[in-house]
Amino acid sequence: MSEGPATASGPTAPAIEGIKLSRAFGGVQALAGASFSARRGEVHALVGENGAGKSTLIKILGGRLRADAGEVRLAGGTVELDSPDAAHRHGVWTVFQELTLLPWMTVAENLLIRREPRGAFRLIDRARMAKEADAVLAGLGIHNIDPRGLVEDLSLAQQQIVEIVRVIVQDPDILLLDEPTSSLGENEVEWLFGLIRDLSSRNKCIIFTSHRWKEITDVADRITIFRNGGELGTFTEIDENRAVTLMTGQQVDALYPERPALEAARPLLEARALNGPGVSGVSLTLRRGEILGVGGLAGHGHRELFFSLFGAAPTTGGEILVNESKVRISNPHDAIGLGIALVPEDRKTEGLILPMSVGTNLTLAILPQLSALGVIRGGHEGRAALNMVGKLKIRTPGLRNPVHQLSGGNQQKVLLARWLLADSHIVLLYDVTRGVDVATKHEIYELMTSLAREGRAVLFYSSDAEELAHLSHRVLVMREGRIAAELAAPGITAEDIVSAAVREATSIVG
Amino acid sequence: MSAEAAIERRRTRRLTHFLAQNVGLVLALAMLVMAVVLYGAAYWIEQTALPGMFELTSTVNNTMALVLCGMGQAFVVVTRGLDLSVGGVMDLANALAAVHIKDSVGSMVGWSLAILAIGALLGLVNGLLVAVGRLQPILVTLATLSIYQGLAIRVLPQPGGSIPPVYSSVLVNPNWPTALVYVLVVALIWYAFRRSSLGVSIFALGNDEQAARANGIDTVRAQIAAFTLSGLMSAAAGLFLAATATAGDATTGNGFTLSSIVAVVLGGMNLFGGRGSGVGVIAGAFVTTMIVNILFFSNIDPLYQSFYEGLFLVIAVVLGALISRLMRRRSR
Ligand SMILES: Nc1ncnc2c1ncn2[C@@H]1O[C@H](COP(=O)(O)OP(=O)(O)OP(=O)(O)O)[C@@H](O)[C@H]1O
Ligand SMILES: [Mg+2]
């Protein structure tokens, strides 16, 4: 390791620095001479719109990606971080935005990968591995995750927690967290912030990204704002409006739009005493023009409820009514036929076909309408897709680029746009603002209210209680698979939702 | 909840976990039991006696080659690939053995090791082309299959050559099922593989290449290693084949490319990689042999044999998929 000649080194130097970093992907300049630095003992938030280059920076600092130009310095000395291993050797550990767990391996195997305890003949001692994993999880206050279970069977929140745990146990000097909270509920976020505060009190450096302003003000000491692949400045004190203006380059006045007026309309979707794995006796009525929120801690049956309404999860009892007549929804095809759309949380495995183009992914649900005699009419596909790209401000070099080249938040927008194109009457939104920047959140909120105004019905789950409180006509709070409380606007507050959710509830951490 | 109840609950959870995570293996073993019972019944009807030591010995001896190359195939299938050159490597190993192995200990040991090394080398070539050349495994190994077959014909243009009787009787004893020891060795190889760094790398690659790389795993090396192991195991299978036949034939290995895949599938391995057990593959290899045996005793016209073999395979695969789906759902 060589010491940079003109830079300060030793205790006064920043713990980690990126200097004039650039990185292009094909024609897209993800980072354009961006500089960034963070100190020991601080929690440093990195904020910016979807596609601003946050993940690209983190990947370069974490050794996942090489920069085209620029350098990385640790404690003042230039380093060559050409692999995650190289970063690890310098005490730099990363939780990447797209999870890197191995789905068909157990939690224990994932937690201890490449550090497995060895027994006779240097073979991996699986029993000891499970025990060590047990101890690690229990030591960090995590219950409800069985180290012997497969990662594939965990919820997204649980997977995120495993991913965090395996980095935390390395006792990193510099910890990079790329949107670690996007799939976590309130309790889990508190748990993570506890860990972060502990690390910073031990003089470690923590860098994280988030699209939730409240989290940033809760835990960050300094904030660096990114736009278009460059940094706009680092702040210790900045209010949300100013930050949003800097991030987006425009004024976003009110984040949450007015709730549309609700008339005494007919029910569009009803569930009566719905039962299934994870769901017990759920009844709900969703009316035309209504936005019905569903809240509660992660893992309390929301996902199962949404998926069974869409025919993607089995039900064992109860009935579903659409337009006041009983229907059978045994698979997503039935649901789509009845005008139901679902935007799921896990874009990587449940929604997008990553290697296929943005255009194809957008129009997948409306292919029947677009095709004549089974042949897709390219022109129509393009026009419809282009329209949506503009409306949701999806940042893509073109419709022909594969979806996996987009930033995380832009992938989420593609998924949402697909179902908006499909013209469904009943829209189920499952945590759709996960990983989406403020400006786009605003767009999505606008879209939701305009859907309701058009007389469609929106059922939406969100891990963000603020969002539920501001947008919903009513909020159903789920606990252990049941509806535990119903709150009605006006006067719903995020605190009400959280307190209804945590009453006697069990969570993953605690 | 009392402490005992908690322990009991944890124990049953462990059992359901094990079953759910090893559906393929459990099904393969169940299929093996069923095949043995069916075989016994067919044998009884035909001979009014139960199969004995002779049948066991010949079954094991006849299956060994498939066990070995099936295991080789398994290493590649775990990475989400396929090795079509298995048969070609076996041909070449077989031909080399028939031409070169002479009646001295030195020659027997020396040439066996040399042939195994050549097999590994051929596998290495596949691995390099796939991992470094970034080519499709099926394309690469389809091409090398022909090349290796061609080399085998050059080495031994006509069936012939000879294998020293001592050599044959060490590998395949006609009187005693000593080859069961080799089956055990293969199972142990898998056991150790699964608990080695190499095993972790190869399985991780099959789970998700990107994620594996993010975990600091050298996926290129893992892929090369998987193909190399496959070549090595196929060469060992070729040696066994030579020993059973006591002479060489540069085409006997040809059918094994497909049967190795059949053994892997019957063994409950997932062709999409990352999941499965080599022990299941051993069971799968035996099931494959047993099906042939059962058909033989059921007096089925040999012309239709492959038809029925195929039928068995389809039924086994469909049933297996249904049962594993059910079990996984219950374990959630
Ligand atoms: N592998 C890739 N191939 C092509 N383009 C890419 C690739 N990775 C990132 N990009 C592009 O680089 C730009 C920056 O992406 P990056 O992931 O850094 O954004 P981000 O700030 O993390 O956004 P988000 O908040 O949505 O996660 C985006 O326009 C994205 O489309
Ligand atoms: Mg990102």
XYZ file of N, CA, C and O in Angstrom, chain B residues 183-308:
504
model
N -18.351 -48.504 -4.515
C -19.554 -47.671 -4.366
C -19.415 -46.817 -3.109
O -19.679 -45.612 -3.107
N -18.959 -47.477 -2.045
C -18.771 -46.770 -0.785
C -17.755 -45.637 -0.945
O -17.945 -44.524 -0.449
N -16.677 -45.955 -1.682
C -15.649 -44.935 -1.895
C -16.241 -43.729 -2.635
O -16.007 -42.579 -2.255
N -17.047 -44.019 -3.662
C -17.658 -42.912 -4.410
C -18.550 -42.077 -3.492
O -18.527 -40.845 -3.525
N -19.315 -42.770 -2.645
C -20.180 -42.041 -1.702
C -19.335 -41.172 -0.775
O -19.689 -40.024 -0.482
N -18.205 -41.721 -0.331
C -17.329 -40.948 0.553
C -16.732 -39.741 -0.166
O -16.598 -38.667 0.419
N -16.400 -39.944 -1.444
C -15.880 -38.819 -2.228
C -16.909 -37.694 -2.217
O -16.591 -36.527 -1.981
N -18.173 -38.062 -2.443
C -19.216 -37.040 -2.446
C -19.326 -36.369 -1.078
O -19.423 -35.142 -0.971
N -19.294 -37.206 -0.039
C -19.422 -36.686 1.323
C -18.334 -35.643 1.592
O -18.609 -34.549 2.095
N -17.112 -35.996 1.215
C -16.002 -35.073 1.458
C -16.126 -33.835 0.578
O -15.894 -32.709 1.025
N -16.530 -34.056 -0.670
C -16.696 -32.941 -1.607
C -17.671 -31.903 -1.058
O -17.425 -30.706 -1.058
N -18.801 -32.433 -0.552
C -19.856 -31.561 -0.036
C -19.369 -30.743 1.157
O -19.914 -29.684 1.460
N -18.361 -31.226 1.839
C -17.852 -30.538 3.024
C -16.507 -29.876 2.785
O -15.764 -29.617 3.724
N -16.189 -29.653 1.512
C -14.910 -29.017 1.202
C -15.163 -27.624 0.633
O -16.284 -27.294 0.245
N -14.107 -26.840 0.585
C -14.241 -25.502 0.000
C -14.648 -25.607 -1.459
O -15.449 -24.809 -1.952
N -14.080 -26.610 -2.150
C -14.426 -26.781 -3.553
C -15.924 -27.041 -3.705
O -16.586 -26.466 -4.573
N -16.451 -27.897 -2.828
C -17.880 -28.203 -2.885
C -18.720 -26.957 -2.663
O -19.681 -26.704 -3.399
N -18.321 -26.163 -1.691
C -19.070 -24.920 -1.423
C -19.044 -24.030 -2.658
O -20.062 -23.500 -3.082
N -17.855 -23.898 -3.277
C -17.744 -23.032 -4.454
C -18.631 -23.525 -5.585
O -19.330 -22.737 -6.226
N -18.582 -24.830 -5.851
C -19.335 -25.366 -6.982
C -20.840 -25.246 -6.722
O -21.611 -24.861 -7.608
N -21.257 -25.526 -5.508
C -22.678 -25.369 -5.194
C -23.098 -23.901 -5.254
O -24.170 -23.568 -5.760
N -22.249 -23.026 -4.748
C -22.578 -21.599 -4.773
C -22.735 -21.119 -6.213
O -23.673 -20.388 -6.539
N -21.835 -21.568 -7.084
C -21.918 -21.207 -8.504
C -23.264 -21.639 -9.080
O -23.910 -20.897 -9.817
N -23.698 -22.849 -8.721
C -24.968 -23.341 -9.234
C -26.170 -22.622 -8.644
O -27.228 -22.545 -9.259
N -26.021 -22.061 -7.453
C -27.108 -21.305 -6.829
C -27.350 -20.001 -7.559
O -28.476 -19.668 -7.902
N -26.282 -19.254 -7.763
C -26.410 -17.925 -8.349
C -24.995 -17.420 -8.602
O -24.269 -17.093 -7.673
N -24.634 -17.357 -9.880
C -23.250 -17.037 -10.217
C -22.849 -15.660 -9.701
O -21.781 -15.483 -9.119
N -23.739 -14.676 -9.891
C -23.435 -13.315 -9.452
C -23.217 -13.263 -7.945
O -22.251 -12.678 -7.462
N -24.154 -13.889 -7.225
C -24.069 -13.870 -5.767
C -22.807 -14.588 -5.306
O -22.120 -14.133 -4.395
N -22.487 -15.703 -5.967
C -21.283 -16.443 -5.590
C -20.067 -15.546 -5.734
O -19.203 -15.491 -4.858
N -20.019 -14.831 -6.846
C -18.867 -13.969 -7.073
C -18.808 -12.854 -6.033
O -17.741 -12.503 -5.534
N -19.987 -12.308 -5.700
C -20.017 -11.247 -4.684
C -19.525 -11.768 -3.343
O -19.043 -11.024 -2.510
N -19.653 -13.086 -3.136
C -19.168 -13.687 -1.903
C -17.685 -14.021 -1.978
O -17.154 -14.714 -1.119
N -17.055 -13.576 -3.044
C -15.623 -13.785 -3.172
C -15.253 -15.166 -3.664
O -14.106 -15.602 -3.514
N -16.206 -15.865 -4.264
C -15.899 -17.207 -4.764
C -15.400 -17.101 -6.196
O -15.950 -16.364 -7.011
N -14.329 -17.828 -6.479
C -13.769 -17.826 -7.825
C -14.594 -18.776 -8.679
O -14.358 -19.977 -8.725
N -15.589 -18.212 -9.360
C -16.531 -19.068 -10.085
C -15.884 -19.707 -11.315
O -16.272 -20.796 -11.715
N -14.898 -19.034 -11.885
C -14.214 -19.617 -13.045
C -13.491 -20.896 -12.620
O -13.619 -21.944 -13.236
N -12.785 -20.788 -11.516
C -12.060 -21.960 -11.029
C -13.030 -23.087 -10.668
O -12.784 -24.252 -10.950
N -14.155 -22.710 -10.045
C -15.130 -23.725 -9.641
C -15.655 -24.476 -10.862
O -15.781 -25.704 -10.848
N -15.940 -23.731 -11.923
C -16.480 -24.375 -13.116
C -15.443 -25.290 -13.771
O -15.756 -26.416 -14.166
N -14.223 -24.809 -13.845
C -13.161 -25.641 -14.414
C -13.001 -26.915 -13.582
O -12.901 -28.026 -14.119
N -13.022 -26.753 -12.267
C -12.850 -27.914 -11.390
C -13.964 -28.927 -11.597
O -13.721 -30.140 -11.639
N -15.193 -28.446 -11.757
C -16.320 -29.363 -11.931
C -16.130 -30.212 -13.189
O -16.315 -31.439 -13.168
N -15.724 -29.586 -14.291
C -15.519 -30.345 -15.529
C -14.333 -31.297 -15.412
O -14.361 -32.407 -15.936
N -13.300 -30.840 -14.709
C -12.137 -31.701 -14.533
C -12.508 -32.948 -13.742
O -12.143 -34.066 -14.110
N -13.262 -32.741 -12.665
C -13.713 -33.885 -11.876
C -14.551 -34.833 -12.732
O -14.428 -36.053 -12.641
N -15.389 -34.259 -13.577
C -16.224 -35.079 -14.447
C -15.364 -35.932 -15.374
O -15.609 -37.134 -15.554
N -14.323 -35.324 -15.955
C -13.419 -36.076 -16.828
C -12.736 -37.199 -16.069
O -12.636 -38.339 -16.556
N -12.283 -36.878 -14.860
C -11.599 -37.873 -14.031
C -12.516 -39.059 -13.742
O -12.137 -40.225 -13.920
N -13.737 -38.760 -13.314
C -14.678 -39.825 -12.968
C -15.042 -40.640 -14.216
O -15.190 -41.853 -14.159
N -15.171 -39.969 -15.360
C -15.519 -40.686 -16.587
C -14.383 -41.617 -16.993
O -14.626 -42.728 -17.480
N -13.134 -41.174 -16.809
C -12.005 -42.043 -17.129
C -12.036 -43.278 -16.232
O -11.820 -44.407 -16.694
N -12.334 -43.068 -14.949
C -12.436 -44.213 -14.030
C -13.544 -45.148 -14.509
O -13.394 -46.378 -14.497
N -14.658 -44.565 -14.973
C -15.750 -45.387 -15.486
C -15.281 -46.187 -16.693
O -15.613 -47.377 -16.840
N -14.460 -45.561 -17.570
C -13.934 -46.253 -18.747
C -13.069 -47.438 -18.351
O -13.137 -48.508 -18.965
N -12.266 -47.266 -17.300
C -11.419 -48.363 -16.826
C -12.285 -49.522 -16.338
O -12.002 -50.696 -16.622
N -13.344 -49.203 -15.610
C -14.236 -50.257 -15.123
C -14.874 -51.008 -16.280
O -14.995 -52.233 -16.266
N -15.267 -50.231 -17.281
C -15.913 -50.834 -18.438
C -14.956 -51.813 -19.112
O -15.336 -52.928 -19.478
N -13.695 -51.383 -19.246
C -12.684 -52.251 -19.855
C -12.526 -53.523 -19.018
O -12.454 -54.633 -19.554
N -12.497 -53.348 -17.690
C -12.298 -54.498 -16.811
C -13.457 -55.487 -16.908
O -13.251 -56.700 -16.910
N -14.682 -54.988 -17.039
C -15.830 -55.903 -17.143
C -15.801 -56.645 -18.466
O -16.176 -57.809 -18.550
N -15.355 -55.968 -19.524
C -15.411 -56.588 -20.847
C -14.170 -57.425 -21.128
O -14.157 -58.186 -22.088
N -13.145 -57.267 -20.321
C -11.840 -57.926 -20.482
C -11.141 -57.587 -21.808
O -10.046 -58.054 -22.057
N -11.787 -56.795 -22.649
C -11.105 -56.326 -23.851
C -11.630 -54.937 -24.147
O -12.557 -54.475 -23.483
N -11.048 -54.295 -25.134
C -11.432 -52.918 -25.394
C -12.323 -52.749 -26.603
O -12.343 -53.578 -27.521
N -13.121 -51.672 -26.560
C -13.952 -51.313 -27.703
C -14.102 -49.795 -27.623
O -14.546 -49.266 -26.596
N -13.721 -49.136 -28.704
C -13.685 -47.673 -28.657
C -15.063 -47.047 -28.758
O -15.188 -45.837 -28.858
N -16.123 -47.861 -28.743
C -17.461 -47.263 -28.824
C -18.348 -47.630 -27.639
O -19.476 -47.149 -27.540
N -17.866 -48.461 -26.703
C -18.751 -48.918 -25.628
C -19.231 -47.792 -24.731
O -20.250 -47.921 -24.069
N -18.464 -46.714 -24.700
C -18.847 -45.644 -23.784
C -19.974 -44.771 -24.304
O -20.588 -44.020 -23.539
N -20.249 -44.876 -25.599
C -21.152 -43.910 -26.235
C -22.476 -43.712 -25.517
O -22.936 -42.597 -25.332
N -23.102 -44.830 -25.125
C -24.426 -44.718 -24.507
C -24.405 -44.050 -23.142
O -25.449 -43.637 -22.623
N -23.194 -43.942 -22.566
C -23.148 -43.485 -21.175
C -23.386 -41.984 -21.007
O -23.713 -41.544 -19.916
N -23.230 -41.235 -22.070
C -23.527 -39.799 -21.940
C -24.972 -39.640 -21.498
O -25.268 -38.976 -20.497
N -25.861 -40.312 -22.238
C -27.272 -40.167 -21.882
C -27.584 -40.852 -20.556
O -28.284 -40.290 -19.719
N -27.056 -42.087 -20.354
C -27.441 -42.738 -19.091
C -26.895 -42.002 -17.882
O -27.503 -42.053 -16.810
N -25.768 -41.291 -18.047
C -25.277 -40.541 -16.881
C -26.274 -39.431 -16.531
O -26.521 -39.153 -15.351
N -26.874 -38.853 -17.558
C -27.867 -37.808 -17.284
C -29.112 -38.424 -16.638
O -29.680 -37.885 -15.687
N -29.496 -39.606 -17.142
C -30.646 -40.305 -16.555
C -30.391 -40.588 -15.074
O -31.250 -40.324 -14.224
N -29.197 -41.078 -14.762
C -28.884 -41.388 -13.361
C -28.966 -40.136 -12.501
O -29.489 -40.163 -11.379
N -28.479 -39.026 -13.050
C -28.508 -37.767 -12.300
C -29.951 -37.326 -12.040
O -30.315 -36.922 -10.934
N -30.783 -37.471 -13.087
C -32.183 -37.048 -12.942
C -32.921 -37.965 -11.968
O -33.613 -37.503 -11.056
N -32.753 -39.288 -12.141
C -33.395 -40.216 -11.212
C -32.859 -40.032 -9.808
O -33.541 -40.305 -8.828
N -31.624 -39.567 -9.715
C -31.020 -39.333 -8.407
C -31.550 -38.080 -7.737
O -31.102 -37.728 -6.649
N -32.472 -37.404 -8.385
C -33.133 -36.273 -7.743
C -32.356 -34.981 -7.827
O -32.641 -34.029 -7.100
N -31.372 -34.926 -8.725
C -30.627 -33.669 -8.850
C -31.423 -32.687 -9.674
O -32.117 -33.068 -10.606
N -31.267 -31.407 -9.342
C -31.961 -30.386 -10.106
C -31.094 -29.967 -11.291
O -29.951 -29.564 -11.107
N -31.646 -30.067 -12.491
C -30.847 -29.733 -13.678
C -30.568 -28.241 -13.761
O -29.735 -27.810 -14.546
N -31.282 -27.442 -12.967
C -30.996 -26.012 -12.954
C -29.885 -25.651 -11.976
O -29.634 -24.487 -11.711
N -29.243 -26.688 -11.431
C -28.054 -26.449 -10.635
C -28.305 -26.127 -9.177
O -29.425 -25.817 -8.777
N -27.236 -26.254 -8.402
C -27.287 -25.814 -7.020
C -27.980 -26.721 -6.028
O -27.942 -26.462 -4.837
N -28.649 -27.741 -6.492
C -29.378 -28.602 -5.582
C -29.211 -30.069 -5.962
O -29.266 -30.415 -7.124
N -29.062 -30.929 -4.950
C -29.030 -32.354 -5.211
C -27.933 -33.047 -4.447
O -27.047 -32.407 -3.879
N -28.017 -34.375 -4.437
C -27.052 -35.153 -3.677
C -26.438 -36.235 -4.544
O -27.128 -36.902 -5.315
N -25.118 -36.406 -4.413
C -24.425 -37.445 -5.153
C -24.847 -38.832 -4.701
O -24.821 -39.789 -5.485
N -25.228 -38.960 -3.440
C -25.706 -40.251 -2.952
C -26.982 -40.629 -3.706
O -27.182 -41.783 -4.097
N -27.816 -39.636 -3.952
C -29.006 -39.861 -4.772
C -28.621 -40.349 -6.166
O -29.269 -41.231 -6.725
N -27.558 -39.779 -6.717
C -27.126 -40.168 -8.061
C -26.678 -41.637 -8.074
O -26.952 -42.371 -9.029
N -25.993 -42.063 -7.006
C -25.606 -43.483 -6.919
C -26.869 -44.343 -6.954
O -26.962 -45.318 -7.706
N -27.861 -43.940 -6.146
C -29.131 -44.670 -6.154
C -29.745 -44.637 -7.542
O -30.225 -45.657 -8.055
N -29.684 -43.468 -8.183
C -30.239 -43.314 -9.522
C -29.574 -44.264 -10.515
O -30.238 -44.861 -11.372
N -28.255 -44.429 -10.394
C -27.536 -45.338 -11.287
C -28.038 -46.767 -11.092
O -28.278 -47.506 -12.056
N -28.217 -47.155 -9.830
C -28.700 -48.524 -9.564
C -30.133 -48.709 -10.066
O -30.464 -49.760 -10.604
N -30.950 -47.678 -9.893
C -32.324 -47.787 -10.397
C -32.299 -48.022 -11.905
O -33.030 -48.864 -12.434
N -31.415 -47.284 -12.595
C -31.319 -47.443 -14.053
C -31.009 -48.900 -14.421
O -31.639 -49.486 -15.307
N -30.043 -49.504 -13.741
C -29.703 -50.909 -14.013
C -30.871 -51.824 -13.673
O -31.186 -52.760 -14.411
N -31.502 -51.551 -12.538
C -32.604 -52.414 -12.097
C -33.752 -52.392 -13.101
O -34.380 -53.419 -13.353
N -34.000 -51.218 -13.684
C -35.093 -51.138 -14.665
C -34.800 -52.095 -15.815
O -35.675 -52.862 -16.243
N -33.565 -52.082 -16.277
C -33.186 -53.000 -17.363
C -33.390 -54.452 -16.915
O -33.951 -55.276 -17.656
N -32.955 -54.749 -15.706
C -33.102 -56.116 -15.183
C -34.573 -56.524 -15.103
O -34.948 -57.645 -15.461
N -35.401 -55.614 -14.596
C -36.823 -55.923 -14.443
C -37.434 -56.187 -15.816
O -38.161 -57.163 -16.021
N -37.094 -55.346 -16.783
C -37.630 -55.529 -18.135
C -37.194 -56.880 -18.684
O -37.981 -57.596 -19.322
N -35.957 -57.251 -18.398
C -35.429 -58.529 -18.870
C -36.275 -59.688 -18.342
O -36.683 -60.587 -19.075
N -36.577 -59.633 -17.022
C -37.335 -60.734 -16.419
C -38.817 -60.667 -16.765
O -39.540 -61.623 -16.572
N -39.284 -59.527 -17.223
C -40.703 -59.433 -17.588
C -40.923 -59.862 -19.029
O -42.013 -59.681 -19.574
N -39.880 -60.425 -19.641
C -39.995 -60.925 -21.014
C -40.495 -59.875 -21.993
O -41.347 -60.146 -22.831
N -39.951 -58.690 -21.849
C -40.367 -57.656 -22.788
C -39.478 -57.733 -24.019
O -38.264 -57.946 -23.914
N -40.097 -57.628 -25.160
C -39.369 -57.661 -26.425
C -38.228 -56.642 -26.373
O -38.467 -55.461 -26.165
N -36.979 -57.107 -26.552
C -35.838 -56.185 -26.466
C -35.995 -54.980 -27.398
O -35.465 -53.910 -27.130
N -36.782 -55.162 -28.464
C -36.993 -54.045 -29.378
C -37.670 -52.870 -28.682
O -37.448 -51.713 -29.005
N -38.554 -53.216 -27.723
C -39.294 -52.161 -27.041
C -38.629 -51.705 -25.763
O -39.180 -50.911 -25.024
N -37.441 -52.268 -25.487
C -36.815 -51.978 -24.195
C -36.635 -50.482 -23.961
O -36.994 -49.970 -22.902
N -36.120 -49.786 -24.977
C -35.832 -48.374 -24.730
C -37.140 -47.597 -24.562
O -37.195 -46.614 -23.826
N -38.211 -48.082 -25.219
C -39.513 -47.461 -25.021
C -39.917 -47.515 -23.548
O -40.290 -46.517 -22.944
N -39.801 -48.705 -22.962
C -40.200 -48.838 -21.557
C -39.260 -48.100 -20.617
O -39.681 -47.532 -19.611
